[in-house]
PDB file of C-alpha atoms in Angstrom:
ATOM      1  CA  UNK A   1     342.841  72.674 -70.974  1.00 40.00           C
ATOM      2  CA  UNK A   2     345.355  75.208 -70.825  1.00 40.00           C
ATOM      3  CA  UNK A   3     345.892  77.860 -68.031  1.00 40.00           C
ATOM      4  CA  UNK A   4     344.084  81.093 -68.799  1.00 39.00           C
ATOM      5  CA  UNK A   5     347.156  83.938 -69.032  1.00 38.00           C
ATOM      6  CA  UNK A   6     347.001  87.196 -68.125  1.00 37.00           C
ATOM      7  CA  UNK A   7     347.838  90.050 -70.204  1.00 37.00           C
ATOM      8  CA  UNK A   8     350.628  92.173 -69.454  1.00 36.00           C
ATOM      9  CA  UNK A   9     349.967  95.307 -67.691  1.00 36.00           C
ATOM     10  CA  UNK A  10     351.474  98.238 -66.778  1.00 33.00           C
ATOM     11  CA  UNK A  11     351.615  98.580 -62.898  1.00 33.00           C
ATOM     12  CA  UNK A  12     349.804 102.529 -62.986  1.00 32.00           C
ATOM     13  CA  UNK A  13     347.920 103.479 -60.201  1.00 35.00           C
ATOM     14  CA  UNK A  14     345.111 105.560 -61.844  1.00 35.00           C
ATOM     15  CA  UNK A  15     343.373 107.569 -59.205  1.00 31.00           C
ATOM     16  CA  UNK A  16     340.613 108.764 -61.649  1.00 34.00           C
ATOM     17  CA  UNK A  17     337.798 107.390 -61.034  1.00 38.00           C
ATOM     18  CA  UNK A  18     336.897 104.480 -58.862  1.00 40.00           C
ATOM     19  CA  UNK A  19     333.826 101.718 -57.865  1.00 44.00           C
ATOM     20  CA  UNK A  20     333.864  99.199 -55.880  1.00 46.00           C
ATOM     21  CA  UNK A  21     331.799  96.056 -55.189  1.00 45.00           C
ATOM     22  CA  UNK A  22     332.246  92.640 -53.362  1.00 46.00           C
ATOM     23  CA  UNK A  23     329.791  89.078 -53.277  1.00 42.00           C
ATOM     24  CA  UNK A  24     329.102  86.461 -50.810  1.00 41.00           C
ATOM     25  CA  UNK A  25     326.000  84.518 -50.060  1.00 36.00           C
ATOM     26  CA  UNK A  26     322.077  85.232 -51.263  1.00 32.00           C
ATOM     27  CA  UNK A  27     320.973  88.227 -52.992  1.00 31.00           C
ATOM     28  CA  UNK A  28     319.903  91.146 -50.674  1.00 29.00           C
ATOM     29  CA  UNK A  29     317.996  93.691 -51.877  1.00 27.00           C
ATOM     30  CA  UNK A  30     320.385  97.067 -52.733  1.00 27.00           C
ATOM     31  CA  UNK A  31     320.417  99.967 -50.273  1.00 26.00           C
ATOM     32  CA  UNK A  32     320.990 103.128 -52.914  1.00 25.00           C
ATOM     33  CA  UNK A  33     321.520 106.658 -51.606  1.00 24.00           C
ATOM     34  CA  UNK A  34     322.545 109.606 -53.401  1.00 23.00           C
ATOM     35  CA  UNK A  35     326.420 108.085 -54.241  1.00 28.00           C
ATOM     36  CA  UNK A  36     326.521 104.851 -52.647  1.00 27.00           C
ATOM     37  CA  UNK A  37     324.913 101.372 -53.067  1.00 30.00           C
ATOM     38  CA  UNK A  38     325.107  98.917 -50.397  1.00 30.00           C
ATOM     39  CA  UNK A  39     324.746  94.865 -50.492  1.00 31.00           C
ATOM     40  CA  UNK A  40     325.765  91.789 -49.287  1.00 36.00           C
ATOM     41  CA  UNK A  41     328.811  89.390 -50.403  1.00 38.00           C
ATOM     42  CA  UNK A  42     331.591  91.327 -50.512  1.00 37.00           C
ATOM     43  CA  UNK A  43     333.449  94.582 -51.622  1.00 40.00           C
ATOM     44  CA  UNK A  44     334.143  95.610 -54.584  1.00 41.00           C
ATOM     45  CA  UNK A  45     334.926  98.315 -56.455  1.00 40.00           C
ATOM     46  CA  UNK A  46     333.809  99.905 -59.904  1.00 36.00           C
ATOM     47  CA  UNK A  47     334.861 101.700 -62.769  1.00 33.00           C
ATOM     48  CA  UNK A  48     336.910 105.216 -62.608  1.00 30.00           C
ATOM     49  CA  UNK A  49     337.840 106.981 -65.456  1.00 28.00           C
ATOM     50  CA  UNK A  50     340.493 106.836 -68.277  1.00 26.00           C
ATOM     51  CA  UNK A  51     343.845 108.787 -67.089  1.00 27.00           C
ATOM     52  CA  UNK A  52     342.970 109.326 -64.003  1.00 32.00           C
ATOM     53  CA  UNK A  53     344.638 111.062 -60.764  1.00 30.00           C
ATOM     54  CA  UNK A  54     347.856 108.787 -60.875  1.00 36.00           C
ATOM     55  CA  UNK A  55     348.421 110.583 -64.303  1.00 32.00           C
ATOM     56  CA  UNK A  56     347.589 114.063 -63.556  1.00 30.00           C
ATOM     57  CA  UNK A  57     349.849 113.859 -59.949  1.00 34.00           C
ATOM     58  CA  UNK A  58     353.317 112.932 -61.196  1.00 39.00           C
ATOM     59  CA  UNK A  59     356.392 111.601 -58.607  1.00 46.00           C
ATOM     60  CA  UNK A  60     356.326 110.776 -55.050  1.00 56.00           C
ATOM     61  CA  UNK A  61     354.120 113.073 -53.676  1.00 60.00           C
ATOM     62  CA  UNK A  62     351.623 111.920 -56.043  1.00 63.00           C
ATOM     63  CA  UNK A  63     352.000 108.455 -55.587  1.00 74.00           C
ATOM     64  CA  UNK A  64     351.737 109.038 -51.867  1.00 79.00           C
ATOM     65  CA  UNK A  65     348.142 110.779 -52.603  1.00 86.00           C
ATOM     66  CA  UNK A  66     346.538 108.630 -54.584  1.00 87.00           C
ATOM     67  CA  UNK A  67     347.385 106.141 -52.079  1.00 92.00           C
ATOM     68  CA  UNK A  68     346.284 107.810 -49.612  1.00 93.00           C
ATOM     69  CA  UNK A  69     342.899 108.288 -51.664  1.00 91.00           C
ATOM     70  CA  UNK A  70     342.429 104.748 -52.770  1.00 93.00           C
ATOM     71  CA  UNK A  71     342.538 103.762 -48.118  1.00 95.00           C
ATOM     72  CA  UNK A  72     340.031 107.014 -47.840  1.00 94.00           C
ATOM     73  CA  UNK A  73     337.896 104.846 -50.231  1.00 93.00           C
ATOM     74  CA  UNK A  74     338.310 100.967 -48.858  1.00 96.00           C
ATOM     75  CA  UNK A  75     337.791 102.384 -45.406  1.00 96.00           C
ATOM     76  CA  UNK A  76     334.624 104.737 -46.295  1.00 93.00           C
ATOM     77  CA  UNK A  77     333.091 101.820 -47.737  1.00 94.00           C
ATOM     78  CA  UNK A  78     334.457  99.452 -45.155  1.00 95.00           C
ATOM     79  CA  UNK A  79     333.626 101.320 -41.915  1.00 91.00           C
ATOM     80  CA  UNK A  80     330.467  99.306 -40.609  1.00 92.00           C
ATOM     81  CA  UNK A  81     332.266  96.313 -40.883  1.00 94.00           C
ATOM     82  CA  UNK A  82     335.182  94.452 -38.476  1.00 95.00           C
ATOM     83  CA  UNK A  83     337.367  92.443 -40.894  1.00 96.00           C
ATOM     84  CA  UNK A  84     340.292  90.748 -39.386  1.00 96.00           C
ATOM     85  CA  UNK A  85     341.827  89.044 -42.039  1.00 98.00           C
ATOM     86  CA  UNK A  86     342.461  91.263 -45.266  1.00 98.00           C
ATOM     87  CA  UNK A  87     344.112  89.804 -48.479  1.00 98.00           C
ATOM     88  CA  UNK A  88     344.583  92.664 -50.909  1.00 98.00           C
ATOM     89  CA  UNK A  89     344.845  91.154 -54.646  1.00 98.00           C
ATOM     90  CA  UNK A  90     347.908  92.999 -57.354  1.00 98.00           C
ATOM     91  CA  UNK A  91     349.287  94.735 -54.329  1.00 98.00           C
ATOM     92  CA  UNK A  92     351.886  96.354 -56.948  1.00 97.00           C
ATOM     93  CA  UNK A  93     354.704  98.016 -54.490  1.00 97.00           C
ATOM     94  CA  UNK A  94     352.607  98.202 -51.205  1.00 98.00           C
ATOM     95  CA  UNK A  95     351.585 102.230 -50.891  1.00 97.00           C
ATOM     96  CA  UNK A  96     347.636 100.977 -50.236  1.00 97.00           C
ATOM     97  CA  UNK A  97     348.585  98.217 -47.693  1.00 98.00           C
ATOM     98  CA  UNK A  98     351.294 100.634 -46.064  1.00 98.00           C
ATOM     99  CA  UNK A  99     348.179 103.298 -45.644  1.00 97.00           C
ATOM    100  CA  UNK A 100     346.008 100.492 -44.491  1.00 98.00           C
ATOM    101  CA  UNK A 101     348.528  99.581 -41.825  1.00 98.00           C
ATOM    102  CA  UNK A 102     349.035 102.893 -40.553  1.00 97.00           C
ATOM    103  CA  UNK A 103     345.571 103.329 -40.053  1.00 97.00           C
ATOM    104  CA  UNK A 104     344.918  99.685 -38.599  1.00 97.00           C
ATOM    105  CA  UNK A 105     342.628  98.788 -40.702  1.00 97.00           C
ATOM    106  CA  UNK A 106     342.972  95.302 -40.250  1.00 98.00           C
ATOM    107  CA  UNK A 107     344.815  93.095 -37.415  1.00 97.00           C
ATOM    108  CA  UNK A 108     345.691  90.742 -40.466  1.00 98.00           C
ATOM    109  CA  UNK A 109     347.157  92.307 -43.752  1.00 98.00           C
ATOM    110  CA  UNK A 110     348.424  89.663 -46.874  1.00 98.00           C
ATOM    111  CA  UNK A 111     348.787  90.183 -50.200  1.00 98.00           C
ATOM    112  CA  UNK A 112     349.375  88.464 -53.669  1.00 98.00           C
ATOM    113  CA  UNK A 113     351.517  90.247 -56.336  1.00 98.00           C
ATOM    114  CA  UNK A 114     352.237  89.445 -60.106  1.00 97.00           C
ATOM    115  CA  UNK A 115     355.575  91.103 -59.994  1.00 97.00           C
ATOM    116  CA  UNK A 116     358.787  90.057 -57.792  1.00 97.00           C
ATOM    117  CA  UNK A 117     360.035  93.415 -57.778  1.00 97.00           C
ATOM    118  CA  UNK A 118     356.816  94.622 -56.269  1.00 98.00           C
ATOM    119  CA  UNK A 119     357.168  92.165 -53.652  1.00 98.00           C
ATOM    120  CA  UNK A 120     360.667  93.270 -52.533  1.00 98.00           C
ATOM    121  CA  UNK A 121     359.214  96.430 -52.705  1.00 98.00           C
ATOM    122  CA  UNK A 122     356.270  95.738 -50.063  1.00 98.00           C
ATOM    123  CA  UNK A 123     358.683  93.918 -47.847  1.00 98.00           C
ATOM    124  CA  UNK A 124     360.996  96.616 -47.957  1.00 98.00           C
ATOM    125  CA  UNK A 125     358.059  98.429 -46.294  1.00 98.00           C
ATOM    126  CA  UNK A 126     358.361  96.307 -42.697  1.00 98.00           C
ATOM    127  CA  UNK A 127     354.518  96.839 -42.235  1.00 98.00           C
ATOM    128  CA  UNK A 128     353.539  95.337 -38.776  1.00 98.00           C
ATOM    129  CA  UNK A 129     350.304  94.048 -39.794  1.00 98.00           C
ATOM    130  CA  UNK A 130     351.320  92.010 -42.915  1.00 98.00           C
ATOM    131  CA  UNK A 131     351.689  88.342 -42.433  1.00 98.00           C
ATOM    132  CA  UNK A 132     352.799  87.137 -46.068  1.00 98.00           C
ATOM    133  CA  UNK A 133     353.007  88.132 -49.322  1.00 98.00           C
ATOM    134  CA  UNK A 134     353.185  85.794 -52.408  1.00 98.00           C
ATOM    135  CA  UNK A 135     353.744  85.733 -56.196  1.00 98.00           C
ATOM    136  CA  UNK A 136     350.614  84.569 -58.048  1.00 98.00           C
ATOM    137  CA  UNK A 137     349.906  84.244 -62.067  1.00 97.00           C
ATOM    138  CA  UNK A 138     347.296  86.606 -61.983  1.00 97.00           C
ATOM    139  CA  UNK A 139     344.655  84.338 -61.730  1.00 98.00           C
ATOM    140  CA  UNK A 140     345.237  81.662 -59.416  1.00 98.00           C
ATOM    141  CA  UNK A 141     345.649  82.472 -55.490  1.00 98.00           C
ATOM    142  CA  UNK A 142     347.258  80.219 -53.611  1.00 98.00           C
ATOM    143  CA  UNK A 143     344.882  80.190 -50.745  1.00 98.00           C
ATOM    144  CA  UNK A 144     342.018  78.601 -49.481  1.00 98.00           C
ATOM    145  CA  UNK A 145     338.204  79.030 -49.540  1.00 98.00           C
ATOM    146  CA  UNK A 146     336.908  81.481 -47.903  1.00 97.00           C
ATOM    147  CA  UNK A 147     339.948  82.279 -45.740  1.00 98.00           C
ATOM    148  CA  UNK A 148     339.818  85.761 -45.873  1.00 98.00           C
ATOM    149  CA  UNK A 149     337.068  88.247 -44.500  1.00 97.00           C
ATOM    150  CA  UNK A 150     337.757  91.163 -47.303  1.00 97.00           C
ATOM    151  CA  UNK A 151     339.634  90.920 -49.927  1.00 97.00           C
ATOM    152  CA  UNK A 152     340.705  94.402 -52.137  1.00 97.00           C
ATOM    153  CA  UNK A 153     341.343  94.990 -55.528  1.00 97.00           C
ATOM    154  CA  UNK A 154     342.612  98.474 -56.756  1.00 95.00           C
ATOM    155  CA  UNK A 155     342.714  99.233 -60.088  1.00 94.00           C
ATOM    156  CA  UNK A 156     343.361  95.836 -61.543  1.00 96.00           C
ATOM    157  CA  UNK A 157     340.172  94.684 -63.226  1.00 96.00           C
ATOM    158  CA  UNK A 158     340.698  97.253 -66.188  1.00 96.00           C
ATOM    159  CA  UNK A 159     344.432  95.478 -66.820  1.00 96.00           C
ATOM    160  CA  UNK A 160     343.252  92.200 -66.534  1.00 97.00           C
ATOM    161  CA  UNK A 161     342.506  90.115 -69.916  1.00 97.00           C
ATOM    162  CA  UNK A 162     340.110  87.519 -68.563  1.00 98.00           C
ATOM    163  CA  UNK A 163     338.237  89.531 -65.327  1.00 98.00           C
ATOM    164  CA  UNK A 164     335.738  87.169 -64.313  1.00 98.00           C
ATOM    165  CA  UNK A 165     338.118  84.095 -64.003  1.00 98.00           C
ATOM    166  CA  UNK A 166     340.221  86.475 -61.460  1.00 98.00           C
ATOM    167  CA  UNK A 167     336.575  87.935 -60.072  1.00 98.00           C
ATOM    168  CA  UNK A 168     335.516  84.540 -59.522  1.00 98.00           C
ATOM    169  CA  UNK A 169     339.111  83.377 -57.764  1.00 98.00           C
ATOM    170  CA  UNK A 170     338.858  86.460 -55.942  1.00 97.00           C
ATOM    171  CA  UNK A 171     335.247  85.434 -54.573  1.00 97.00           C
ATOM    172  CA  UNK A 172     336.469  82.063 -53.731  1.00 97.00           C
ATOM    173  CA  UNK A 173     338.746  83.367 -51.294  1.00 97.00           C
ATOM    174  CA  UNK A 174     337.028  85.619 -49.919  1.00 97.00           C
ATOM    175  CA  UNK A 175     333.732  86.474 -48.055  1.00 96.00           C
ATOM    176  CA  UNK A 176     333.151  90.204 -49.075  1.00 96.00           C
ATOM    177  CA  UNK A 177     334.956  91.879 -51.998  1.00 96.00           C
ATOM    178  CA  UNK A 178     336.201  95.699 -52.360  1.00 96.00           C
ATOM    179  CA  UNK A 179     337.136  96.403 -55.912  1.00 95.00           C
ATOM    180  CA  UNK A 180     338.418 100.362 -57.457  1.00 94.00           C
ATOM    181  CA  UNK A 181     338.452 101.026 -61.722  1.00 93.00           C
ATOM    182  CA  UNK A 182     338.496 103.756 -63.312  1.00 90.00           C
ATOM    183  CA  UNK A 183     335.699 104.986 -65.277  1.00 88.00           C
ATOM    184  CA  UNK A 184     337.858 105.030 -68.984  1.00 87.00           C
ATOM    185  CA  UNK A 185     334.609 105.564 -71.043  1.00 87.00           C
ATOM    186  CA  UNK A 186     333.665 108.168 -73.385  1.00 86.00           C
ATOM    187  CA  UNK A 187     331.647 108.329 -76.388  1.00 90.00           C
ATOM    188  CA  UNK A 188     334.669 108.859 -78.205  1.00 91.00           C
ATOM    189  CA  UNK A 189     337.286 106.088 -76.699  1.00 90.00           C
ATOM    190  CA  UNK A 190     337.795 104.186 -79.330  1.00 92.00           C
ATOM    191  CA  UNK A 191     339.830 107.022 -80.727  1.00 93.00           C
ATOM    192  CA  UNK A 192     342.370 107.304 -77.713  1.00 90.00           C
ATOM    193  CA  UNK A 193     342.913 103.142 -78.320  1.00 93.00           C
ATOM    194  CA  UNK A 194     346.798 104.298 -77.959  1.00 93.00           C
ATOM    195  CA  UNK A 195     346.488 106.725 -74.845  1.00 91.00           C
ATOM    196  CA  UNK A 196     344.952 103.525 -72.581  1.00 90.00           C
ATOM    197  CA  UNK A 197     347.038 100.800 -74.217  1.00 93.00           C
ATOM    198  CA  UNK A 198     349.940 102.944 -73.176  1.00 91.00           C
ATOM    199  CA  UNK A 199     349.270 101.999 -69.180  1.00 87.00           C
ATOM    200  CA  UNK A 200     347.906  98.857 -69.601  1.00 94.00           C
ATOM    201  CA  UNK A 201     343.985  99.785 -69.603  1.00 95.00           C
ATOM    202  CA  UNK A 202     342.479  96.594 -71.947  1.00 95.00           C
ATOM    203  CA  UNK A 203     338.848  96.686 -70.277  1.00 95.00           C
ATOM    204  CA  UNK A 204     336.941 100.345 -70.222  1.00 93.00           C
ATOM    205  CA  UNK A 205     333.827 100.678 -67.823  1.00 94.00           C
ATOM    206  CA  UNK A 206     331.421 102.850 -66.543  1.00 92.00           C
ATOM    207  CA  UNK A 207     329.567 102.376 -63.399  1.00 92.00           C
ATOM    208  CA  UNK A 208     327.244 100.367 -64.692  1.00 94.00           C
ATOM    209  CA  UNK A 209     328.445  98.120 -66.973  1.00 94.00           C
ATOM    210  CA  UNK A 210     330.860  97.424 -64.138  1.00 95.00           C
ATOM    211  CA  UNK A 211     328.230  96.789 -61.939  1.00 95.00           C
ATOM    212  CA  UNK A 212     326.727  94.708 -64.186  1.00 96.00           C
ATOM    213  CA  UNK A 213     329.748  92.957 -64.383  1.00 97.00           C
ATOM    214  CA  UNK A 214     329.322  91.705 -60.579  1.00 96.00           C
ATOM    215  CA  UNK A 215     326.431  90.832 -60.653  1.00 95.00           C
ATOM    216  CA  UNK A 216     325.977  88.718 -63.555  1.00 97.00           C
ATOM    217  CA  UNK A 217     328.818  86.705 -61.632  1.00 97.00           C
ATOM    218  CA  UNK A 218     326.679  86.269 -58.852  1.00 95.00           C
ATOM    219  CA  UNK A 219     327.943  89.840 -56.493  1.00 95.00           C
ATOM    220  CA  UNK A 220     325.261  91.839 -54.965  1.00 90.00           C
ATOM    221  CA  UNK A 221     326.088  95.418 -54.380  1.00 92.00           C
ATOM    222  CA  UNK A 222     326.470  96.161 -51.125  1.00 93.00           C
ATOM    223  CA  UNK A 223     327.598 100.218 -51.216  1.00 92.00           C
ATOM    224  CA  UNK A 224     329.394 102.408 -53.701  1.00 92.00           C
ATOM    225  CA  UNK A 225     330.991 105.715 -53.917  1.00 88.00           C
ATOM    226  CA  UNK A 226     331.420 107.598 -56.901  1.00 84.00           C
ATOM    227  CA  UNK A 227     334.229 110.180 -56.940  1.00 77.00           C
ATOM    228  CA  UNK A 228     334.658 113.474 -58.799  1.00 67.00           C
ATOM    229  CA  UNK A 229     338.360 114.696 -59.557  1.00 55.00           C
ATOM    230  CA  UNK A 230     340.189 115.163 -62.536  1.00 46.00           C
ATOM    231  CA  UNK A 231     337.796 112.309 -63.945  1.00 48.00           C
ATOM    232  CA  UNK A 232     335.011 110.442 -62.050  1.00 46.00           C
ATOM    233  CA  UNK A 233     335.321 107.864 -59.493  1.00 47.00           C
ATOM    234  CA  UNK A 234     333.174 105.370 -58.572  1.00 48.00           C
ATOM    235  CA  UNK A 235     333.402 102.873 -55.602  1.00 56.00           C
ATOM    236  CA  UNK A 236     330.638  99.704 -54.677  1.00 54.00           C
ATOM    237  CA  UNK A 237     330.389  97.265 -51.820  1.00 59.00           C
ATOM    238  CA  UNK A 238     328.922  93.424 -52.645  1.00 51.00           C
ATOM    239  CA  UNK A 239     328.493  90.105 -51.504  1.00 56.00           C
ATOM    240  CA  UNK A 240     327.525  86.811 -53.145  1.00 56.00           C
ATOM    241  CA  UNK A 241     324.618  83.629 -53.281  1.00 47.00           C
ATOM    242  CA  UNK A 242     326.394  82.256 -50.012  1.00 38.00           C
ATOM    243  CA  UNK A 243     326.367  85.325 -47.935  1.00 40.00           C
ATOM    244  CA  UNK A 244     323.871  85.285 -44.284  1.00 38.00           C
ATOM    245  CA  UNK A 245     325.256  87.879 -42.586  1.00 37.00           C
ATOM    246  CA  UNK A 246     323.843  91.669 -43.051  1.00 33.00           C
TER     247      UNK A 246
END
């Protein structure tokens, strides 16, 4: 059989709208409040919308925000819990992890990058919590089961061609799951084909059919946050069939 390949996307941080969501270990029942879900598994993220904040807040400055935005949400959602060892899954240049260091978020930081220029870039950064960094295909990560705590994943899902081989890779690795998309849909997207092509957006969600994503792959939702800004954000916490912990 051939090795599943990953279409090429374009390396846009779109701080629309975001949801995350993670797996690991038996279904718990959800905890909902007004904005948030809660279960066990992992993190993970879900669905923000089309554009987004990273297109609305141009240079720098921008960059630097919705950085700074997409840490608010991993650590909002992330609070109750200690995790030690943090892998954080099409890194791109760094920003999140160098946000994530500042704020100590984890003793342990890696990291595992499609692109070679966005590793230079991220060890360019000199972050003192991050222990490696490595190329990967997109797909395949070059660790081992379960040897991460948390592992992120910010605004990839909605570039990726095949999401549940990496959502399943990513759940092999890992023990809870935090993942951030933007919300892309409208009743009318099928007319703006061109305007999400145009950063790399190949998979449009909403909150629900990204949740429903996760957990027809076996992730219970463990929190989420949905975000208002230029376009809505969402943001959900999950586990998986092996998780005992919760």
């Amino acid at each position: 059989s051939h090795r599943p390949h990953r279409s090429h996307r374009h390396r846009l941080d779109d701080p629309c709208q975001h949801a995350g969501a993670g797996h690991r270990g038996a279904r718990k029942p959800v905890h909902a409040g007004t904005d948030r879900q809660f279960s066990r598994s992992g993190l993970a993220t879900a669905p923000t919308q089309a554009a987004g904040r990273d297109h609305l807040a141009g240079g720098a400055d921008g960059a630097g925000c919705r950085a700074r935005q997409k840490a608010d949400d991993i650590v909002k959602l992330c609070q109750k819990y200690d995790f030690k060892k943090v892998l954080d899954v099409g890194a791109g240049d760094g920003a999140v992890l160098q946000e994530l260091d500042q704020r100590k978020f984890a003793e342990h930081l890696f990291a595992v990058e499609i692109s070679g220029s966005g590793i230079e870039k991220i060890n360019q950064r000199n972050l003192q919590s991050l222990q490696e960094v490595k190329l990967f295909d997109g797909y395949q990560i070059p660790y081992a089961e379960k040897e991460f705590s948390l592992a992120t994943c910010s605004h990839v899902i909605e570039h990726v061609e095949h999401p549940r081989l990496l959502l399943r890779e990513i759940a092999r690795v890992s023990e809870y799951q935090f993942f951030e998309v933007p919300i892309d849909f409208s009743l009318f997207v099928d007319k703006k084909i061109d305007h999400f092509l145009s950063y790399g957006h190949i998979n449009i969600y909403t909150p629900a059919l990204f949740k429903f994503l996760l957990k027809s792959e076996g992730f219970e939702v463990l929190d989420e946050l949905f975000l208002f800004f230029s376009d809505e954000c969402s943001s959900i916490l999950s586990c998986q069939d092996y998780c005992n912990c919760c």
